[in-house]
PDB file of C-alpha atoms in Angstrom:
ATOM      1  CA  MET A  30     -41.327  23.980 -38.411  1.00  0.00           C
ATOM      2  CA  GLY A  31     -41.475  20.594 -38.667  1.00  0.00           C
ATOM      3  CA  TRP A  32     -41.899  17.557 -36.418  1.00  0.00           C
ATOM      4  CA  THR A  33     -38.694  16.247 -34.888  1.00  0.00           C
ATOM      5  CA  TYR A  34     -39.238  12.903 -33.512  1.00  0.00           C
ATOM      6  CA  LEU A  35     -37.439  12.228 -30.232  1.00  0.00           C
ATOM      7  CA  SER A  36     -36.629   8.276 -29.848  1.00  0.00           C
ATOM      8  CA  PRO A  37     -37.066   6.947 -26.972  1.00  0.00           C
ATOM      9  CA  ARG A  38     -34.092   4.751 -25.112  1.00  0.00           C
ATOM     10  CA  LEU A  39     -33.616   1.059 -26.940  1.00  0.00           C
ATOM     11  CA  PRO A  40     -34.616  -1.495 -24.623  1.00  0.00           C
ATOM     12  CA  ALA A  41     -32.193  -3.747 -23.079  1.00  0.00           C
ATOM     13  CA  TRP A  42     -32.632  -6.748 -25.881  1.00  0.00           C
ATOM     14  CA  LEU A  43     -31.811  -4.445 -28.792  1.00  0.00           C
ATOM     15  CA  THR A  44     -28.738  -2.798 -27.592  1.00  0.00           C
ATOM     16  CA  SER A  45     -25.341  -4.686 -28.871  1.00  0.00           C
ATOM     17  CA  SER A  46     -23.414  -7.470 -25.774  1.00  0.00           C
ATOM     18  CA  ALA A  47     -20.643  -4.461 -26.224  1.00  0.00           C
ATOM     19  CA  GLN A  48     -22.846  -1.607 -24.575  1.00  0.00           C
ATOM     20  CA  LYS A  49     -24.019  -4.359 -21.978  1.00  0.00           C
ATOM     21  CA  ALA A  50     -20.058  -5.151 -20.689  1.00  0.00           C
ATOM     22  CA  MET A  51     -19.351  -3.241 -18.031  1.00  0.00           C
ATOM     23  CA  LYS A  52     -16.803  -3.471 -15.264  1.00  0.00           C
ATOM     24  CA  PHE A  53     -18.399  -4.201 -11.866  1.00  0.00           C
ATOM     25  CA  ASN A  54     -17.743  -5.472  -8.845  1.00  0.00           C
ATOM     26  CA  LYS A  55     -20.193  -5.360  -5.863  1.00  0.00           C
ATOM     27  CA  ALA A  56     -16.869  -5.347  -3.605  1.00  0.00           C
ATOM     28  CA  VAL A  57     -15.581  -2.153  -4.937  1.00  0.00           C
ATOM     29  CA  SER A  58     -16.568   1.379  -3.916  1.00  0.00           C
ATOM     30  CA  SER A  59     -15.571   4.939  -4.591  1.00  0.00           C
ATOM     31  CA  SER A  60     -18.329   5.836  -1.758  1.00  0.00           C
ATOM     32  CA  ARG A  61     -16.277   8.114   0.894  1.00  0.00           C
ATOM     33  CA  ARG A  62     -18.614   6.868   3.205  1.00  0.00           C
ATOM     34  CA  LYS A  63     -18.585   3.375   2.829  1.00  0.00           C
ATOM     35  CA  ASN A  64     -14.746   4.225   1.966  1.00  0.00           C
ATOM     36  CA  ARG A  65     -14.414   5.685   5.281  1.00  0.00           C
ATOM     37  CA  LYS A  66     -16.230   3.074   7.487  1.00  0.00           C
ATOM     38  CA  ALA A  67     -14.119   0.256   6.105  1.00  0.00           C
ATOM     39  CA  HIS A  68     -11.063   2.203   6.990  1.00  0.00           C
ATOM     40  CA  PHE A  69     -12.430   2.868  10.944  1.00  0.00           C
ATOM     41  CA  SER A  70     -14.017  -0.587  11.302  1.00  0.00           C
ATOM     42  CA  ALA A  71     -11.016  -2.525   9.704  1.00  0.00           C
ATOM     43  CA  PRO A  72      -9.460  -5.339  11.816  1.00  0.00           C
ATOM     44  CA  SER A  73      -6.137  -5.437  12.644  1.00  0.00           C
ATOM     45  CA  SER A  74      -5.041  -7.809  10.182  1.00  0.00           C
ATOM     46  CA  ARG A  75      -5.745  -4.645   7.639  1.00  0.00           C
ATOM     47  CA  ARG A  76      -4.619  -2.047   9.564  1.00  0.00           C
ATOM     48  CA  ARG A  77      -1.260  -3.581   9.387  1.00  0.00           C
ATOM     49  CA  LYS A  78      -1.393  -3.672   5.848  1.00  0.00           C
ATOM     50  CA  ILE A  79      -2.329   0.192   5.509  1.00  0.00           C
ATOM     51  CA  MET A  80       0.069   0.794   8.074  1.00  0.00           C
ATOM     52  CA  SER A  81       3.333   0.916   5.953  1.00  0.00           C
ATOM     53  CA  ALA A  82       6.024   2.927   5.628  1.00  0.00           C
ATOM     54  CA  THR A  83       8.548   3.612   2.943  1.00  0.00           C
ATOM     55  CA  LEU A  84      11.458   2.506   2.842  1.00  0.00           C
ATOM     56  CA  SER A  85      14.863   4.599   2.494  1.00  0.00           C
ATOM     57  CA  ASP A  86      16.553   4.678  -0.657  1.00  0.00           C
ATOM     58  CA  GLU A  87      19.437   2.594   0.361  1.00  0.00           C
ATOM     59  CA  LEU A  88      16.782  -0.322   1.217  1.00  0.00           C
ATOM     60  CA  ARG A  89      15.029   0.305  -1.424  1.00  0.00           C
ATOM     61  CA  LYS A  90      17.763  -0.635  -3.825  1.00  0.00           C
ATOM     62  CA  LYS A  91      18.914  -3.630  -1.558  1.00  0.00           C
ATOM     63  CA  PHE A  92      15.459  -5.039  -1.416  1.00  0.00           C
ATOM     64  CA  ASN A  93      13.843  -3.657  -4.727  1.00  0.00           C
ATOM     65  CA  VAL A  94      10.831  -2.983  -2.449  1.00  0.00           C
ATOM     66  CA  ARG A  95       9.054   0.399  -2.066  1.00  0.00           C
ATOM     67  CA  SER A  96       7.352  -0.180   0.924  1.00  0.00           C
ATOM     68  CA  MET A  97       6.890  -2.696   4.189  1.00  0.00           C
ATOM     69  CA  PRO A  98       4.435  -2.623   7.324  1.00  0.00           C
ATOM     70  CA  ILE A  99       5.531  -0.853   9.699  1.00  0.00           C
ATOM     71  CA  ARG A 100       7.039  -3.237  12.964  1.00  0.00           C
ATOM     72  CA  LYS A 101       8.318  -2.848  16.390  1.00  0.00           C
ATOM     73  CA  ASP A 102      12.196  -2.253  16.549  1.00  0.00           C
ATOM     74  CA  ASP A 103      12.646  -1.111  12.981  1.00  0.00           C
ATOM     75  CA  GLU A 104      14.361   2.481  13.155  1.00  0.00           C
ATOM     76  CA  VAL A 105      12.707   4.853  11.122  1.00  0.00           C
ATOM     77  CA  GLN A 106      13.015   8.719  10.696  1.00  0.00           C
ATOM     78  CA  VAL A 107      10.448  11.582  10.451  1.00  0.00           C
ATOM     79  CA  PHE A 108      10.190  13.413   7.389  1.00  0.00           C
ATOM     80  CA  ARG A 109       6.791  15.504   8.010  1.00  0.00           C
ATOM     81  CA  GLY A 110       5.317  17.523  11.047  1.00  0.00           C
ATOM     82  CA  ILE A 111       6.480  19.093  13.617  1.00  0.00           C
ATOM     83  CA  HIS A 112       9.318  16.441  14.502  1.00  0.00           C
ATOM     84  CA  ASN A 113      11.055  16.533  11.005  1.00  0.00           C
ATOM     85  CA  ASN A 114      14.244  14.835  11.097  1.00  0.00           C
ATOM     86  CA  ARG A 115      13.853  12.926  14.592  1.00  0.00           C
ATOM     87  CA  ASP A 116      15.388   9.492  14.118  1.00  0.00           C
ATOM     88  CA  GLY A 117      14.225   6.710  16.220  1.00  0.00           C
ATOM     89  CA  LYS A 118      13.623   3.122  16.975  1.00  0.00           C
ATOM     90  CA  VAL A 119       9.810   2.232  16.548  1.00  0.00           C
ATOM     91  CA  VAL A 120       8.519   1.560  20.226  1.00  0.00           C
ATOM     92  CA  ALA A 121       5.233   0.661  19.922  1.00  0.00           C
ATOM     93  CA  VAL A 122       2.419   0.274  16.695  1.00  0.00           C
ATOM     94  CA  TYR A 123      -0.754   1.425  17.755  1.00  0.00           C
ATOM     95  CA  ARG A 124      -2.898  -0.244  15.680  1.00  0.00           C
ATOM     96  CA  LYS A 125      -6.399   1.093  17.091  1.00  0.00           C
ATOM     97  CA  LYS A 126      -5.430   4.517  16.518  1.00  0.00           C
ATOM     98  CA  TYR A 127      -3.121   4.033  13.354  1.00  0.00           C
ATOM     99  CA  VAL A 128      -0.181   5.794  15.185  1.00  0.00           C
ATOM    100  CA  ILE A 129       3.240   4.562  15.876  1.00  0.00           C
ATOM    101  CA  HIS A 130       5.635   5.607  19.193  1.00  0.00           C
ATOM    102  CA  ILE A 131       9.140   6.576  18.814  1.00  0.00           C
ATOM    103  CA  ASP A 132      11.867   6.842  21.388  1.00  0.00           C
ATOM    104  CA  HIS A 133      12.921  10.158  22.062  1.00  0.00           C
ATOM    105  CA  VAL A 134       9.535  11.586  19.916  1.00  0.00           C
ATOM    106  CA  ASN A 135       7.794  12.665  23.184  1.00  0.00           C
ATOM    107  CA  ARG A 136       6.594  15.880  25.308  1.00  0.00           C
ATOM    108  CA  GLU A 137       5.795  16.696  28.957  1.00  0.00           C
ATOM    109  CA  ARG A 138       2.445  17.129  30.667  1.00  0.00           C
ATOM    110  CA  ASN A 139       1.751  19.972  32.625  1.00  0.00           C
ATOM    111  CA  ASN A 140       2.001  17.302  35.445  1.00  0.00           C
ATOM    112  CA  GLY A 141       5.970  16.861  34.451  1.00  0.00           C
ATOM    113  CA  ALA A 142       5.066  13.103  33.205  1.00  0.00           C
ATOM    114  CA  SER A 143       6.725  12.082  29.936  1.00  0.00           C
ATOM    115  CA  VAL A 144       3.871  11.147  26.839  1.00  0.00           C
ATOM    116  CA  MET A 145       4.746   9.663  23.552  1.00  0.00           C
ATOM    117  CA  LEU A 146       3.715  11.519  20.703  1.00  0.00           C
ATOM    118  CA  GLY A 147       1.820   8.929  17.969  1.00  0.00           C
ATOM    119  CA  ILE A 148       3.116   9.581  14.687  1.00  0.00           C
ATOM    120  CA  SER A 149       1.751   8.488  11.603  1.00  0.00           C
ATOM    121  CA  PRO A 150       3.342   5.566   9.379  1.00  0.00           C
ATOM    122  CA  SER A 151       2.888   7.385   5.936  1.00  0.00           C
ATOM    123  CA  ASN A 152       5.240  10.008   7.327  1.00  0.00           C
ATOM    124  CA  VAL A 153       8.061   8.300   8.412  1.00  0.00           C
ATOM    125  CA  ILE A 154      10.728   6.547   6.378  1.00  0.00           C
ATOM    126  CA  ILE A 155      12.069   3.093   7.609  1.00  0.00           C
ATOM    127  CA  THR A 156      15.840   3.622   7.718  1.00  0.00           C
ATOM    128  CA  LYS A 157      16.738  -0.485   9.048  1.00  0.00           C
ATOM    129  CA  LEU A 158      14.227  -3.638   8.577  1.00  0.00           C
ATOM    130  CA  HIS A 159      14.317  -5.354  12.308  1.00  0.00           C
ATOM    131  CA  LEU A 160      14.609  -8.526   9.882  1.00  0.00           C
ATOM    132  CA  ASP A 161      13.007 -12.067  11.307  1.00  0.00           C
ATOM    133  CA  PRO A 162      12.278 -14.999   9.165  1.00  0.00           C
ATOM    134  CA  ASP A 163       8.875 -13.947   8.243  1.00  0.00           C
ATOM    135  CA  ARG A 164      10.002 -10.513   7.198  1.00  0.00           C
ATOM    136  CA  LYS A 165      12.997 -12.251   4.774  1.00  0.00           C
ATOM    137  CA  ARG A 166      10.149 -14.044   2.776  1.00  0.00           C
ATOM    138  CA  LEU A 167       7.959 -11.276   2.696  1.00  0.00           C
ATOM    139  CA  LEU A 168      10.767  -9.523   1.226  1.00  0.00           C
ATOM    140  CA  GLY A 169      11.508 -12.535  -1.172  1.00  0.00           C
ATOM    141  CA  ARG A 170       7.975 -12.102  -2.412  1.00  0.00           C
ATOM    142  CA  LYS A 171       7.635  -8.143  -3.038  1.00  0.00           C
ATOM    143  CA  ASN A 172      11.060  -8.183  -4.706  1.00  0.00           C
ATOM    144  CA  ARG A 173      10.162  -6.511  -8.347  1.00  0.00           C
ATOM    145  CA  ALA A 174      13.356  -7.849  -9.570  1.00  0.00           C
ATOM    146  CA  ASN A 175      11.700 -11.348  -9.055  1.00  0.00           C
ATOM    147  CA  LYS A 176       9.120 -10.224 -10.756  1.00  0.00           C
ATOM    148  CA  GLN A 177       9.083 -10.392 -14.862  1.00  0.00           C
ATOM    149  CA  GLY A 178       7.001  -8.038 -16.843  1.00  0.00           C
ATOM    150  CA  GLU A 179       6.739 -10.093 -20.201  1.00  0.00           C
ATOM    151  CA  LYS A 180       5.268 -13.876 -20.032  1.00  0.00           C
ATOM    152  CA  PHE A 181       7.647 -15.643 -21.432  1.00  0.00           C
ATOM    153  CA  THR A 182      11.561 -14.427 -21.101  1.00  0.00           C
ATOM    154  CA  ALA A 183      13.770 -14.155 -23.988  1.00  0.00           C
ATOM    155  CA  LYS A 184      15.273 -17.400 -23.834  1.00  0.00           C
ATOM    156  CA  GLU A 185      12.048 -19.520 -23.406  1.00  0.00           C
ATOM    157  CA  VAL A 186      11.186 -17.525 -26.914  1.00  0.00           C
ATOM    158  CA  GLU A 187      14.542 -18.788 -28.334  1.00  0.00           C
ATOM    159  CA  GLU A 188      13.869 -22.191 -27.718  1.00  0.00           C
ATOM    160  CA  SER A 189      10.453 -22.006 -28.898  1.00  0.00           C
ATOM    161  CA  ALA A 190      11.793 -19.803 -31.910  1.00  0.00           C
ATOM    162  CA  ALA A 191      14.438 -22.605 -32.878  1.00  0.00           C
ATOM    163  CA  THR A 192      11.263 -25.631 -32.515  1.00  0.00           C
ATOM    164  CA  GLU A 193       9.329 -24.557 -34.753  1.00  0.00           C
ATOM    165  CA  LEU A 194      12.003 -24.023 -37.478  1.00  0.00           C
ATOM    166  CA  ASP A 195      13.120 -27.771 -37.155  1.00  0.00           C
TER     167      ASP A 195
END
């Protein structure tokens, strides 16, 4: 039996810079605990973004946008859960509880009172947007057709090639 040498881990100053380089951001965490805390203690401005709903196919084609933060007076269709295929207008956006209230989606209590049921925005599709000037600006910014995948347009490439040849 021969003696085998187990080399210790190399000291930091001996490792190459490529080995040391690693993506690391103190602000980003994969911890379930930290993400749940951030979610449930999020301010209203962040909750607005979290409470986004997908747009219907027609709206998606029209605006080239996949989803939008939900707003009062949007018309939606519930497509998951007990109230599947129910249509209605958003009456209230309850950011504290992460739910929305839709007209005609309610139940009766034992005492006869009618109560609005909270529906998660992830379970609805926006069928008609309530467009105000701010929302139109947001749609313009989010429009995927305006964003180009390449750094230069074909026209710019042709122009630069023509100037190089001259």
